[in-house]
Tab-separated table of C-alpha atoms and ligand atoms in Angstrom:
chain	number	residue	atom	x	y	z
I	20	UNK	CA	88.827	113.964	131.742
I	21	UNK	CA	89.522	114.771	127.986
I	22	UNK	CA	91.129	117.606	126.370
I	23	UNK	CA	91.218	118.446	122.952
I	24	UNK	CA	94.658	120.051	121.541
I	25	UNK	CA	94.498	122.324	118.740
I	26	UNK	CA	98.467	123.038	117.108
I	27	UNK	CA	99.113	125.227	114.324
I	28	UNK	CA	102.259	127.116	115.370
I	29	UNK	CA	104.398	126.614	112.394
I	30	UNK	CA	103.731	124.129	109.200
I	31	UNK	CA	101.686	121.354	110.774
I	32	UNK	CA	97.821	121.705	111.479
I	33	UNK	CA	96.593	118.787	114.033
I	34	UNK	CA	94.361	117.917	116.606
I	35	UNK	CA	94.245	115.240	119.251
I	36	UNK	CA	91.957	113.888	121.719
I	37	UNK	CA	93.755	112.846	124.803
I	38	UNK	CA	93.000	111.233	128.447
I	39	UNK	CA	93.984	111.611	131.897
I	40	UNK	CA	94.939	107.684	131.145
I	41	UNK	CA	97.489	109.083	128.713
I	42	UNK	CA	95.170	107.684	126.244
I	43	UNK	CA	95.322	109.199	122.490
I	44	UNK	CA	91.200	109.140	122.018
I	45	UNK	CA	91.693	110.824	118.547
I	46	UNK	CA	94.294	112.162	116.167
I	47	UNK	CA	94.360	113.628	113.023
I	48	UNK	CA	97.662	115.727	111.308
I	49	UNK	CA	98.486	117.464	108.254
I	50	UNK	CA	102.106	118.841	107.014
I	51	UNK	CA	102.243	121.296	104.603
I	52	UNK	CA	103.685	120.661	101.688
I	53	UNK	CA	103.455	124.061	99.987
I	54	UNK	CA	106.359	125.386	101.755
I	55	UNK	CA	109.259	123.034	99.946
I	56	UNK	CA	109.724	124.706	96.769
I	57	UNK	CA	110.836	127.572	98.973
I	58	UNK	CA	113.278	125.443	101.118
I	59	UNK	CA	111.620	126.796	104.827
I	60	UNK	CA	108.271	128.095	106.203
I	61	UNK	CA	106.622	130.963	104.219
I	62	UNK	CA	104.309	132.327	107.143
I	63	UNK	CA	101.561	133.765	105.119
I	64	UNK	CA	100.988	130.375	103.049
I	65	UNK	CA	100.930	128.528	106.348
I	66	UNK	CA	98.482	130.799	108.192
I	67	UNK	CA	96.434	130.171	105.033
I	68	UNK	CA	96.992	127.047	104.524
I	69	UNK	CA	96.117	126.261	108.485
I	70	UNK	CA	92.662	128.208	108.080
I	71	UNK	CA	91.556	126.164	105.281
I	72	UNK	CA	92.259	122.918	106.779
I	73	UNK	CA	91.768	123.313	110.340
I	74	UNK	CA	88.062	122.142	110.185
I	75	UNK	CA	88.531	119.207	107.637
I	76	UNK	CA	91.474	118.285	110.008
I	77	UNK	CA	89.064	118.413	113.455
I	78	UNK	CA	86.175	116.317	111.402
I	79	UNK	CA	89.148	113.693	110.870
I	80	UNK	CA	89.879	113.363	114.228
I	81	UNK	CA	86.341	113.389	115.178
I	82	UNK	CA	85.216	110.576	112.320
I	83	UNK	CA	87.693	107.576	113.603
I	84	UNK	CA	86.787	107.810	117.343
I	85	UNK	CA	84.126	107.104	119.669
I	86	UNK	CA	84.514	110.563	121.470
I	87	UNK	CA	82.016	113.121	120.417
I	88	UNK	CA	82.221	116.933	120.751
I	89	UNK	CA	80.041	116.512	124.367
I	90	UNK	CA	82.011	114.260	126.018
I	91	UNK	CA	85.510	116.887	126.041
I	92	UNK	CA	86.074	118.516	129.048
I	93	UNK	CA	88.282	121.794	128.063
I	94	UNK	CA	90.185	122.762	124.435
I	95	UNK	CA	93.560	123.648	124.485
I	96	UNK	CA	95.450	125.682	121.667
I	97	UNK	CA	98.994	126.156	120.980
I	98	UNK	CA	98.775	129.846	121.401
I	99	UNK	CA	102.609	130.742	121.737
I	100	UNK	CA	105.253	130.864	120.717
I	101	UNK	CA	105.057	130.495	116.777
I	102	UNK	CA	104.227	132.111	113.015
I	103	UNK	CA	101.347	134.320	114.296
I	104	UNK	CA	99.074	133.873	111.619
I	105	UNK	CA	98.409	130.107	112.462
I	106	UNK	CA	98.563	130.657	116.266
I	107	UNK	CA	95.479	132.848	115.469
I	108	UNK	CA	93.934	130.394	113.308
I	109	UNK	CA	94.472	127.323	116.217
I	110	UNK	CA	93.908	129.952	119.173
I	111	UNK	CA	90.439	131.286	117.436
I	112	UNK	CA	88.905	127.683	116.418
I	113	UNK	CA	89.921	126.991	120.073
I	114	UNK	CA	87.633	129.968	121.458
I	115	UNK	CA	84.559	128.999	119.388
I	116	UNK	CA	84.695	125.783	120.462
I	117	UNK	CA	84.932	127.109	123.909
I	118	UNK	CA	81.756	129.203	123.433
I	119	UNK	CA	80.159	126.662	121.848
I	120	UNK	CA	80.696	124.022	124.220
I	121	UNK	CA	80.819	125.726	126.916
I	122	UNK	CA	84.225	124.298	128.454
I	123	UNK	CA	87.260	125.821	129.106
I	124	UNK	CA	89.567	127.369	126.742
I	125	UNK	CA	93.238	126.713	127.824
I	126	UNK	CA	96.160	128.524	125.751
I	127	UNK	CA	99.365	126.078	126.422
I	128	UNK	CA	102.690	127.391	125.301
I	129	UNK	CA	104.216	125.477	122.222
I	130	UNK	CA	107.118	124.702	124.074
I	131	UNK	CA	105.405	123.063	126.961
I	132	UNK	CA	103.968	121.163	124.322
I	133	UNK	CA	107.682	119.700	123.394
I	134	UNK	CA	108.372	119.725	127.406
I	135	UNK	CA	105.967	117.662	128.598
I	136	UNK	CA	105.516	115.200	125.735
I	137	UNK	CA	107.583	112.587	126.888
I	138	UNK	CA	105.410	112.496	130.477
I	139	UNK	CA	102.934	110.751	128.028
I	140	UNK	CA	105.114	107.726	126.649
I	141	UNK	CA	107.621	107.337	129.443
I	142	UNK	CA	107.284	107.852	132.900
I	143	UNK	CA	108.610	110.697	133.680
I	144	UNK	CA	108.239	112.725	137.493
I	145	UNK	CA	109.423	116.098	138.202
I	146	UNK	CA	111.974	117.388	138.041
I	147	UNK	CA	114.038	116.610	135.224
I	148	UNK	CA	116.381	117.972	132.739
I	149	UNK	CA	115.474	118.784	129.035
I	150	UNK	CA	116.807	119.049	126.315
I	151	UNK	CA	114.529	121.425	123.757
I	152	UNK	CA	115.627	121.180	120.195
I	153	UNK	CA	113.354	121.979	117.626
I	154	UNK	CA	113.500	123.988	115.026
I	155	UNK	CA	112.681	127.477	116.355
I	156	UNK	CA	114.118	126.670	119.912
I	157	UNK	CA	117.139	125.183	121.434
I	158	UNK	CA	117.319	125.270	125.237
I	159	UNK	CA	117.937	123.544	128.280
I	160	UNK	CA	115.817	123.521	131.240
I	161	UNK	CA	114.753	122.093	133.915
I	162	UNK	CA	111.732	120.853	134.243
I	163	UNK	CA	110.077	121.179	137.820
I	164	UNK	CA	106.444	121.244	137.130
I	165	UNK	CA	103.865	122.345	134.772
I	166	UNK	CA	104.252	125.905	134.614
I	167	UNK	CA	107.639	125.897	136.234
I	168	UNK	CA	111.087	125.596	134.463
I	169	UNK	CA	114.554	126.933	135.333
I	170	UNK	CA	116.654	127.805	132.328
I	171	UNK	CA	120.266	127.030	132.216
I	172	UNK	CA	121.392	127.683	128.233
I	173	UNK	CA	120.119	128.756	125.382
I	174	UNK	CA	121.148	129.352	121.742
I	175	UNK	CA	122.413	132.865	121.297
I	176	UNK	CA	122.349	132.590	117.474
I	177	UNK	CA	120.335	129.609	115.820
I	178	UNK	CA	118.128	127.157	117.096
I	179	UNK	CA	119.391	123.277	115.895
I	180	UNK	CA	116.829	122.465	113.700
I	181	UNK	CA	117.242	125.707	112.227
I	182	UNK	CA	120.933	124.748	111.618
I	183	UNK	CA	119.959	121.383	110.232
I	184	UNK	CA	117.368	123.188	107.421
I	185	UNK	CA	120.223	125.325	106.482
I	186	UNK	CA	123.028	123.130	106.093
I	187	UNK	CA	120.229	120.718	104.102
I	188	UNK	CA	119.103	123.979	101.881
I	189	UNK	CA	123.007	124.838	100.942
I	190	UNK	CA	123.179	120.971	99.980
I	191	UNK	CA	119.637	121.407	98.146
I	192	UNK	CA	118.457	118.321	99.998
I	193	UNK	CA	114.903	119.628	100.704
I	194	UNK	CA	113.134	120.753	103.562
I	195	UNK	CA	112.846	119.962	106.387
I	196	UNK	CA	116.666	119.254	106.193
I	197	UNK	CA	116.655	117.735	109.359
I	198	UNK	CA	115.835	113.835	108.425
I	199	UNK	CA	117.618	114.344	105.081
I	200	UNK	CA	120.751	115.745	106.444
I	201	UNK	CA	120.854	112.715	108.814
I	202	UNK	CA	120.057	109.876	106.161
I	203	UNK	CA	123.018	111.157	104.102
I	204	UNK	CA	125.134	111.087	107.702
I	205	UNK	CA	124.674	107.357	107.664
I	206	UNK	CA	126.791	106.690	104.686
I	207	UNK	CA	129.309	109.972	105.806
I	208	UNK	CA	132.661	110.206	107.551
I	209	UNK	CA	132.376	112.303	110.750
I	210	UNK	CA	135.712	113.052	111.322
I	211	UNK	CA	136.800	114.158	107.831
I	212	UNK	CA	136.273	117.721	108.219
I	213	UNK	CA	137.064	119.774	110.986
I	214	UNK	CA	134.430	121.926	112.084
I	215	UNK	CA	134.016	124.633	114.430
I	216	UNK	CA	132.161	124.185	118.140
I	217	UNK	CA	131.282	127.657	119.309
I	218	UNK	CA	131.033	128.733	122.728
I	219	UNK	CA	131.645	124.841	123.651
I	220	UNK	CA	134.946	126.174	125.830
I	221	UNK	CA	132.670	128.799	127.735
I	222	UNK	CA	131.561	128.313	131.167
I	223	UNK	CA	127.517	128.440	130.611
I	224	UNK	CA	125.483	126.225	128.914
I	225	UNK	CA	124.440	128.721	126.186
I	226	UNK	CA	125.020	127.482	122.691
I	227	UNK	CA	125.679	128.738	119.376
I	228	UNK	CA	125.182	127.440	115.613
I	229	UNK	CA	125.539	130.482	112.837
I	230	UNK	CA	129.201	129.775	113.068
I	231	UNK	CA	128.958	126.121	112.302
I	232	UNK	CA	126.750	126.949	109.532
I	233	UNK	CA	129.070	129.514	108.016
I	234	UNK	CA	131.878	126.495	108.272
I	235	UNK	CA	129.723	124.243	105.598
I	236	UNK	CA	128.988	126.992	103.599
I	237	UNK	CA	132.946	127.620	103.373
I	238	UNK	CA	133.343	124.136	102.385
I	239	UNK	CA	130.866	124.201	100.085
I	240	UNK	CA	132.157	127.112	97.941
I	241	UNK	CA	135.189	125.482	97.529
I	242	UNK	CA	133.154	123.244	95.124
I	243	UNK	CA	131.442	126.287	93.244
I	244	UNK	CA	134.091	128.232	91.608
I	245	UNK	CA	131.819	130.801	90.492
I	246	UNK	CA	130.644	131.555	94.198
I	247	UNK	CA	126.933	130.194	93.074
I	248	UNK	CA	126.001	127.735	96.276
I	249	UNK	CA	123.120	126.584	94.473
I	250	UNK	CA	125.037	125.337	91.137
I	251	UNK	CA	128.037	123.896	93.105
I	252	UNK	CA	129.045	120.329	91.869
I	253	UNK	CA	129.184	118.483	95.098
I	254	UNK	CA	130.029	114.405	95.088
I	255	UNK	CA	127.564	112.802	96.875
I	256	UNK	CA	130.211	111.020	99.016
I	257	UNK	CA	130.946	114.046	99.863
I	258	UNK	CA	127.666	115.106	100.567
I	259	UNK	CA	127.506	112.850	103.286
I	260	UNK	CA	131.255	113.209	104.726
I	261	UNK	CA	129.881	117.529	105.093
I	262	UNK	CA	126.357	115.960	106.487
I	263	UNK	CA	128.240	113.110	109.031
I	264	UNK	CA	130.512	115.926	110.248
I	265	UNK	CA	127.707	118.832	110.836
I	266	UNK	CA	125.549	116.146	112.630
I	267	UNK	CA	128.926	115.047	114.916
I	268	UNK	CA	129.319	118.391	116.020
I	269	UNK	CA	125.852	119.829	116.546
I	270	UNK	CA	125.575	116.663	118.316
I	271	UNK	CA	129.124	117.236	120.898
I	272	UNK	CA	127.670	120.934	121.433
I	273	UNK	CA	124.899	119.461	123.005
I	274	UNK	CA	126.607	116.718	124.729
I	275	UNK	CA	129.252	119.251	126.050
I	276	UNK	CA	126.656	121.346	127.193
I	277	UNK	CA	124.112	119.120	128.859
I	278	UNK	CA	127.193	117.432	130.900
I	279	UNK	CA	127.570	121.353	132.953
I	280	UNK	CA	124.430	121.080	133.081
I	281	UNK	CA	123.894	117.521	134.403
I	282	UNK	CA	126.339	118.415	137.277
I	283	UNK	CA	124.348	121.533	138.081
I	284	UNK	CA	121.056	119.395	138.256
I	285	UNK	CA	122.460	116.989	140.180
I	286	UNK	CA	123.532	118.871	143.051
I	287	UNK	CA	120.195	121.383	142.900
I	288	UNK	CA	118.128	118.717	142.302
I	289	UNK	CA	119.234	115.819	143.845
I	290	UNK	CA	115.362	113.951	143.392
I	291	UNK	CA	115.613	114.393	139.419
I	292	UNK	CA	116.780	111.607	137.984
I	293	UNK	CA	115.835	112.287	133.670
I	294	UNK	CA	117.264	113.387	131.289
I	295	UNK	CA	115.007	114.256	128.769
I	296	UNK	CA	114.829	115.222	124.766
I	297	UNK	CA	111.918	116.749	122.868
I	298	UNK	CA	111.551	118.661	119.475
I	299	UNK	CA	111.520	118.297	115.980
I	300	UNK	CA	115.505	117.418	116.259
I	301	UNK	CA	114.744	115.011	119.048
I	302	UNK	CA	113.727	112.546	116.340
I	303	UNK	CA	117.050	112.007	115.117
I	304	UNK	CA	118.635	108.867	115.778
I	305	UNK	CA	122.186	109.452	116.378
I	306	UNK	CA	121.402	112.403	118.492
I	307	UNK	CA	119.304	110.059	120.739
I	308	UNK	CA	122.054	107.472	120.915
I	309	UNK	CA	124.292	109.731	122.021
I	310	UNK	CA	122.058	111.037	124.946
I	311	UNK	CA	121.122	107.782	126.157
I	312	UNK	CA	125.077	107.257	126.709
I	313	UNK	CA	125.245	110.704	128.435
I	314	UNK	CA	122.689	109.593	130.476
I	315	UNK	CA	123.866	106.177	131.636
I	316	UNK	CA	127.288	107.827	131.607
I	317	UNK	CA	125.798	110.169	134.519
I	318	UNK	CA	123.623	107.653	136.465
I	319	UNK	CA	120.380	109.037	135.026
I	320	UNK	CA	117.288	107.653	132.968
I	321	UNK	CA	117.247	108.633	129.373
I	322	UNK	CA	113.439	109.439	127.810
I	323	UNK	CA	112.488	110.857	124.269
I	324	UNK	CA	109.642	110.949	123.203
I	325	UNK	CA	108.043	107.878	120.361
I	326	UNK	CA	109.595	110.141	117.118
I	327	UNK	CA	106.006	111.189	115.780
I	328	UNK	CA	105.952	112.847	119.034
I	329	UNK	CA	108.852	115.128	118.660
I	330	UNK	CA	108.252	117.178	115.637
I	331	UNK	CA	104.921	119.550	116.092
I	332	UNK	CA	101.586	117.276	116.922
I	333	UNK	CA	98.286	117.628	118.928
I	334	UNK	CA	98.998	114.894	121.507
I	335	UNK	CA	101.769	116.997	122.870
I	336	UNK	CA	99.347	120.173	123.307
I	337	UNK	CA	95.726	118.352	124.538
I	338	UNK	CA	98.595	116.346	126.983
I	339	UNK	CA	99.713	120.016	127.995
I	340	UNK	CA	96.815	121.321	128.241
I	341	UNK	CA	95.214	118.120	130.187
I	342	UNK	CA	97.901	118.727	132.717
I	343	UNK	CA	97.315	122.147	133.308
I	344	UNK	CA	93.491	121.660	133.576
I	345	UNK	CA	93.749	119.084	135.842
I	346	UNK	CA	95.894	122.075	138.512
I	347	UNK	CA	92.715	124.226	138.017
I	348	UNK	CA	94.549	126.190	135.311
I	349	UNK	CA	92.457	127.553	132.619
I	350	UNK	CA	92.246	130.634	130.771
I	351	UNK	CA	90.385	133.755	129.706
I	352	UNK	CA	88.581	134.317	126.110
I	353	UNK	CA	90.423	137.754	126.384
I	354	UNK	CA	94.100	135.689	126.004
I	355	UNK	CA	95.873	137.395	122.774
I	356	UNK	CA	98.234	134.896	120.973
I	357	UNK	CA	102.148	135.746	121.873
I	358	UNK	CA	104.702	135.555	119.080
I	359	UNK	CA	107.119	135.417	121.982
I	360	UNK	CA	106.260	133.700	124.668
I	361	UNK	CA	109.738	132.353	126.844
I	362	UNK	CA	108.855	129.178	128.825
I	363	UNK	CA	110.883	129.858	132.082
I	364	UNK	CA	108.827	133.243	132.360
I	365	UNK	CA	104.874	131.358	132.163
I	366	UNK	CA	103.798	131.936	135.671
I	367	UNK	CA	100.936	129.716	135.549
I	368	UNK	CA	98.414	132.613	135.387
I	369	UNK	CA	100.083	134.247	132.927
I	370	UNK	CA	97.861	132.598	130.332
I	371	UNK	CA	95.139	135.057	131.659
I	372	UNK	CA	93.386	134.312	135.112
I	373	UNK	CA	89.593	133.899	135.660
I	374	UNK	CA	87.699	133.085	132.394
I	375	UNK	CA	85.624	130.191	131.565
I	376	UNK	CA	85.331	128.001	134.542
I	377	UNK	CA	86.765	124.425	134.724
M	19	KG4	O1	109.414	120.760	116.734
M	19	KG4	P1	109.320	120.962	115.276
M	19	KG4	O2	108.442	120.032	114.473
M	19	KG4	O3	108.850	122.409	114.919
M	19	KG4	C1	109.235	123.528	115.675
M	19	KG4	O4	108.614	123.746	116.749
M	19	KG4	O5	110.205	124.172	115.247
M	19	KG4	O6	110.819	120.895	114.717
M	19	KG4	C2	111.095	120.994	113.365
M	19	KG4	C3	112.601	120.948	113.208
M	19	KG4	C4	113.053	121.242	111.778
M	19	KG4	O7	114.099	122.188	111.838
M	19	KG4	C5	113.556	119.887	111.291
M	19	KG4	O8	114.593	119.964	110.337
M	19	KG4	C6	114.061	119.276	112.585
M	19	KG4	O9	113.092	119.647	113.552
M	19	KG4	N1	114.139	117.822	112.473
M	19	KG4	C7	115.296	117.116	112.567
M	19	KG4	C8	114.954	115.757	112.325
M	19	KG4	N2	113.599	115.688	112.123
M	19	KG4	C9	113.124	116.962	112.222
M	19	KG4	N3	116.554	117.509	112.814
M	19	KG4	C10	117.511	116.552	112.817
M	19	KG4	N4	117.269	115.253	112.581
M	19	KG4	C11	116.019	114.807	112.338
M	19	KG4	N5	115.784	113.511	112.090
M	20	ZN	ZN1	107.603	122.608	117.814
């Protein structure tokens, strides 16, 4: 069985070819570049940008592997949730290929993408606990099957990655902030400014970041006199003391948070035995370190995906998509691409029942 996975969600435009063997056949990826002189995603360019390429990016894939167009078996699309413009563009190619192969058309939710990616790499079973943190989406689930997720917290304000790309854009380090903000960590001093942990004291596992954001942008005023963020005259020891700090506390959020929820999934779920990270933010060291000590702190199995897995790829959707085939779940040409499209409320038909035929 093969499956071909078609993302375009947000600033990436890839395809993968990908086995029941949890063999990558084929891959091929491009990241934007247009969008960094304007420090974060401009959707239009993207959608653009993901219609011009999305062929040249499929004959890539197609030129440095033995797999021809025949031999897949259904297409899957990132079709949810994401900029809507390049959901289109991925969801669309997707259909004609469906037509024009004949084989099933399967729309896989972004996020299920992210959930299940580390069920390629590391052996993960049902059910386990995840940890989503990209940059549109911080959540914590579990994980009980394709199709089937129980959420216990979400952000209320910011996703983490979304934090990250701010803090980065008020330090003009360049987007994606993410990696940048945690290379300058390395050199920083976590503890030298205090900074606020919102909600951390509250009894769910929801989280919160605008607040921690506001807290750097506070300190970094105090180094523009004139109120200008963009001309303030920051040292660049400092620059990683502000970057060391923001990445400590995002970091104890999450670790505060997953521990309620690590007793909770426990006792529900007293088979589980993962704890699991995925998204764009899951490729940052120090976060990962951290986890792996939650982990072993609470008698379970850490897994993360290989880093080139976490931010947006095609493995993660053809893998997605691969695992929903295989349950018989495929879906109709009629499916519209969802802007929206929460995780813990995808009954597995709820990509569209009937349809092309696996
Ligand atoms: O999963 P992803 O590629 O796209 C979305 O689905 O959003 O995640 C992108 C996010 C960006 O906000 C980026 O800054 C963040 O992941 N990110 C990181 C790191 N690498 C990427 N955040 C923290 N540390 C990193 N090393
Ligand atoms: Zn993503």
């Amino acid at each position: 069985m093969i499956v071909l996975g078609i993302e375009s969600s947000c600033d990436e435009t890839a395809v993968a070819l990908v086995n029941e063997k949890k063999e990558i056949l084929g891959e091929a990826l491009l990241s934007q570049e247009e969008h960094k002189a304007f420090g974060g995603v401009v959707p239009e360019i993207a959608a653009r940008s993901h219609l011009e390429h999305i062929d040249g990016i499929l004959e890539q894939c197609f030129a440095k592997t033995n797999t021809k167009l025949k031999d897949i078996d259904a297409i899957a699309a990132a079709s949810g949730p994401g900029l809507i413009g390049g959901v289109i563009v991925g969801v669309m190619t997707a259909k004609a290929l469906s037509i024009a192969l004949n084989k099933p058309f399967i729309a896989v939710n972004h996020l299920e993408g992210h959930a299940l990616a580390a069920r390629i790499s590391n052996n993960v079973e049902f059910p386990y606990l995840l940890l989503l943190v990209s940059g549109g989406h911080c959540q914590i689930l579990v994980v009980k099957d394709v199709g089937q997720y129980e959420r216990l917290g979400t952000t209320i304000d910011d996703a983490a990655g979304e934090a990250f790309d701010k803090v980065a854009k008020m330090l003009r380090l360049g987007y994606p902030g993410g990696p940048a903000v945690e290379k300058q960590a390395i050199s920083g001093n976590e503890k030298r400014f205090t900074l606020p942990k919102p909600l951390v004291a509250s009894t769910d596992c929801n989280l919160s970041f605008s607040g921690l954001k506001t807290a750097v942008r506070k300190i970094v005023e105090t180094y523009s006199p004139d109120g200008d963020l963009m001309h303030a005259d920051i040292p660049s020891q400092d620059v990683a003391d502000i970057c060391a700090c923001f990445q400590y506390t995002v970091t104890d959020c999450l670790c505060k948070k997953l521990t309620r929820a690590i007793k909770y999934f426990k006792q529900k779920y007293p088979k589980g035995n993962h704890l699991v990270v995925s998204g764009g933010v899951a490729s940052n060291t120090y976060l990962r370190e951290k986890l792996q000590q939650l982990a072993t702190d609470n008698e379970l199995t850490f897994a993360a995906p290989p880093i080139r897995f976490c931010t947006d790829n095609g493995v993660m959707i053809a893998w997605a998509g691969l695992e929903r085939f295989r349950k018989g779940d495929v879906s109709s040409l009629d499916f519209k691409p969802r802007p929206r499209w929460p995780l813990d409320m995808d009954a597995p038909k709820a990509a569209g029942a009937g349809g092309v035929k696996a």
